[in-house]
Short mmCIF file of C-alpha atoms in Angstrom, two decimals:
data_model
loop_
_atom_site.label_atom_id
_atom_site.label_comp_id
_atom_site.label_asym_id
_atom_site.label_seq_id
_atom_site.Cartn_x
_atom_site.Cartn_y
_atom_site.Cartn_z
CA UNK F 184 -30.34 47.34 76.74
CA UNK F 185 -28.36 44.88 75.24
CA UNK F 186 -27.91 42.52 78.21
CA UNK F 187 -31.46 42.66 78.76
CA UNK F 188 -32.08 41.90 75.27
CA UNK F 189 -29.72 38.76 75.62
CA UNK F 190 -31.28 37.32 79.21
CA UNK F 191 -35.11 37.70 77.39
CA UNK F 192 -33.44 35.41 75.17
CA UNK F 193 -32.06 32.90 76.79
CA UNK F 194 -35.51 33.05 78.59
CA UNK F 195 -37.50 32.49 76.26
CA UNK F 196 -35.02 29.35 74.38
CA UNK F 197 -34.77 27.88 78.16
CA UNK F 198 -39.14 28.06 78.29
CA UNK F 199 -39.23 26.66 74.28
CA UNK F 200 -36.80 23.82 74.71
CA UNK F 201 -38.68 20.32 76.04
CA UNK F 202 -38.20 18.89 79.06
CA UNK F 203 -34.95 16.90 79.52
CA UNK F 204 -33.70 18.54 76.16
CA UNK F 205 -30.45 20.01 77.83
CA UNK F 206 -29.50 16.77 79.23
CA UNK F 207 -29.99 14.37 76.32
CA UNK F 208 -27.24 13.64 74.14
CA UNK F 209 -27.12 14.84 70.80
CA UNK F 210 -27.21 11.54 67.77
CA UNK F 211 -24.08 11.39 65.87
CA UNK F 212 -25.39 12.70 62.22
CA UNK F 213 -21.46 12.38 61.37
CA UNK F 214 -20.91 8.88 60.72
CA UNK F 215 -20.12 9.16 57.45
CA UNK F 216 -18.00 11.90 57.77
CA UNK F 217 -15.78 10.65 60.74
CA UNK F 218 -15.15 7.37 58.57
CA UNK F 219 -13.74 9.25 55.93
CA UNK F 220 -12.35 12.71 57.39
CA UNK F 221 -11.15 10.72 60.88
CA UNK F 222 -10.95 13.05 63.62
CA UNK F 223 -11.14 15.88 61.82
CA UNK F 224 -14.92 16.62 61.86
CA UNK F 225 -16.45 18.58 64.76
CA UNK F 226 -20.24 17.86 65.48
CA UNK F 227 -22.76 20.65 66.27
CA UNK F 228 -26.75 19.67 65.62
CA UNK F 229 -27.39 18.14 62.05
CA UNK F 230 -24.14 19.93 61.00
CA UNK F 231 -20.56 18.17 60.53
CA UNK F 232 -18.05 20.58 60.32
CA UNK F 233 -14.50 19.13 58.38
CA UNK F 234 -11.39 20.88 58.85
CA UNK F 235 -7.92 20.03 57.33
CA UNK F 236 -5.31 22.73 58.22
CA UNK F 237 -2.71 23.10 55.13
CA UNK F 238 0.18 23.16 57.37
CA UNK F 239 1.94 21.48 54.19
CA UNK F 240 1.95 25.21 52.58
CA UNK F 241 4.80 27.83 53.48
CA UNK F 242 3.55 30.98 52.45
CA UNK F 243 4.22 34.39 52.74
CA UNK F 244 2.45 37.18 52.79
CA UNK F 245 4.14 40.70 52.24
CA UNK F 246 7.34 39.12 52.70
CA UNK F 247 6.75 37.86 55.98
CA UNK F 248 5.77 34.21 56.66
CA UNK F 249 2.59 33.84 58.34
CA UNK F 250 0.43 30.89 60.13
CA UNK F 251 -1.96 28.63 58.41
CA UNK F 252 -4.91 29.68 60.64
CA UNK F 253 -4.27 33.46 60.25
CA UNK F 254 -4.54 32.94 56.55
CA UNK F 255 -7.07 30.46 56.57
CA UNK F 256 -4.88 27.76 54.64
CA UNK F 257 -7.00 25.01 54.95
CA UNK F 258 -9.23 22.56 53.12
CA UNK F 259 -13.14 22.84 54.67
CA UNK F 260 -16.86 21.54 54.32
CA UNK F 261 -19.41 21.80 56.06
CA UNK F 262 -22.24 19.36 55.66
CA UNK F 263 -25.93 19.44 57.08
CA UNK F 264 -28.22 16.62 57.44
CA UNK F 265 -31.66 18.38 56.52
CA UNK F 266 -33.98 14.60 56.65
CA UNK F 267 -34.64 13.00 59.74
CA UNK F 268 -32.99 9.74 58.29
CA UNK F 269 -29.87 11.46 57.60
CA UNK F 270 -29.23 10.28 54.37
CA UNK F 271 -29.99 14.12 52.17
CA UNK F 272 -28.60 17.20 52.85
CA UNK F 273 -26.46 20.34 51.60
CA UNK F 274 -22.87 20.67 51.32
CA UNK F 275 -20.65 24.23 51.54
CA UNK F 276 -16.69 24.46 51.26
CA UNK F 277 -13.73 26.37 50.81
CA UNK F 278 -10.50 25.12 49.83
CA UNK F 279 -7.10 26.92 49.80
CA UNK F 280 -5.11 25.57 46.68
CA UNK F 281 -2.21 26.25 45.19
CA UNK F 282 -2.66 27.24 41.54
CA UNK F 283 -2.14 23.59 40.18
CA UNK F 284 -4.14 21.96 42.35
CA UNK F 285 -7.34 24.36 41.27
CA UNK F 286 -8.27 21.91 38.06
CA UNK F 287 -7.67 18.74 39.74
CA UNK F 288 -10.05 19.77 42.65
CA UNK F 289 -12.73 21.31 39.93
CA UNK F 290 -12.73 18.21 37.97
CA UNK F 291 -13.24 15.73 41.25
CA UNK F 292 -15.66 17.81 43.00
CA UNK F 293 -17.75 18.31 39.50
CA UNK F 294 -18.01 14.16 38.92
CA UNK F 295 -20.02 14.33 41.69
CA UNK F 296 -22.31 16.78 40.73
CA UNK F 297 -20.58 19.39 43.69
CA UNK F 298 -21.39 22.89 41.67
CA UNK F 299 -18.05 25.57 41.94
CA UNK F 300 -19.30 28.73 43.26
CA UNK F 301 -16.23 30.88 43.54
CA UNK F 302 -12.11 30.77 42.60
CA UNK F 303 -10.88 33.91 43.80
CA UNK F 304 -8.03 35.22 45.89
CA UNK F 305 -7.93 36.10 49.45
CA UNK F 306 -4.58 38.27 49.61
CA UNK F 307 -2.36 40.29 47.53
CA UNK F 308 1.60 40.18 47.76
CA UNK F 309 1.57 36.30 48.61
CA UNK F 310 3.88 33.68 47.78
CA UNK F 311 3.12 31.29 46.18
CA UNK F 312 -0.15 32.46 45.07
CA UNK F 313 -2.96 30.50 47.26
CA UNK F 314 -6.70 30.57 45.76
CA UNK F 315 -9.80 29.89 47.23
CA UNK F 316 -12.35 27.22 45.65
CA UNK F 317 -15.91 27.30 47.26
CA UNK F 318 -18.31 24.78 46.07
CA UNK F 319 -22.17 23.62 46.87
CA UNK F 320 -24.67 21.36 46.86
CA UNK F 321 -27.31 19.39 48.08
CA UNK F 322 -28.19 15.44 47.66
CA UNK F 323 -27.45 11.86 49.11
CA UNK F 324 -24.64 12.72 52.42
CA UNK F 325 -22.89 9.40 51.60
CA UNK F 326 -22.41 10.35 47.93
CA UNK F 327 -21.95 14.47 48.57
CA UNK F 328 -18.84 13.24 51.40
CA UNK F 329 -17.30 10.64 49.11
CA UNK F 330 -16.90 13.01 46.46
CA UNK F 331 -15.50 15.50 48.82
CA UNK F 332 -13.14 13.35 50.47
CA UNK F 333 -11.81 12.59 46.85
CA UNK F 334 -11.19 16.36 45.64
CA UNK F 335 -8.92 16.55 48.77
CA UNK F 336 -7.41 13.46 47.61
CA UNK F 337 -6.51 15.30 44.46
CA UNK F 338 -4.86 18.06 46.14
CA UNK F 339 -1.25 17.64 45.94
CA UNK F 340 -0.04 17.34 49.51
CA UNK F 341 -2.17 14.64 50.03
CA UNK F 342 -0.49 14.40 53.85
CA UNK F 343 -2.90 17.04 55.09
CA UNK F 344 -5.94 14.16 54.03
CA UNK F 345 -5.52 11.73 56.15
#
């Protein structure tokens, strides 16, 4: 039932798309973000994905040293162009931080009006202690990615930036 579910689908998205849709290029919405976050922004629609592994952290978890991806150590944002000119939009992130890196971040991201929706931990029994900062909003793209690209700049191991 479920295959047939999928293939009515695809069906119906291949019958709603326009003509020549699968072969034309998507625009690049990510301008703004590949000048600042280089080659670490991945393009899918109106949405520009950035994402800066922490490979700078050595943690632990349970005694046992773990990767960066399995943990999610990494600084991330995701921003969507929601106006056909590209210049408004929404931003959502999460940042792994070590604990004195938490204010610093806070303090960047809230100059430009980037609301903190959660600190919080992910794991117990880790070393050092990593928390995770998720923030929000919407506005101007150019200003929203600015300020983002400066509250990584204000996290300590500024290596994994740039």
């Amino acid at each position: 039932m479920r295959i047939v579910l999928m293939i009515w689908m695809m069906v119906l998205a291949a019958a709603a798309a326009p003509a020549g849709a699968a072969s034309a290029k998507p625009a690049d919405v990510c301008k703004i973000e590949k000048s600042l976050f280089k080659s670490n922004v991945q393009q899918e629609g109106n949405v520009c994905d950035v994402h800066i592994k922490r490979s700078d952290l050595k943690v632990s978890l349970m005694g046992r040293h773990l990767s960066p991806e399995l943990m999610d150590l990494a600084l991330g944002a995701t921003f969507e162009h929601t106006d056909p000119q590209g210049a408004k939009g929404v931003v959502t992130g999460e940042f792994a931080l070590l604990e004195d890196e938490v204010n610093p971040v806070i303090d960047a991201l809230r100059k430009g009006q980037i609301n903190i929706s959660a600190v919080h931990n992910h794991w117990m029994q880790q070393e050092p202690e990593v928390l995770y900062l998720h923030f929000q909003a919407e506005g101007d793209l150019a200003s929203l990615s600015h300020t983002v690209y400066h509250a990584m700049e204000a996290v300590k191991h500024q290596g994994t930036v740039h």
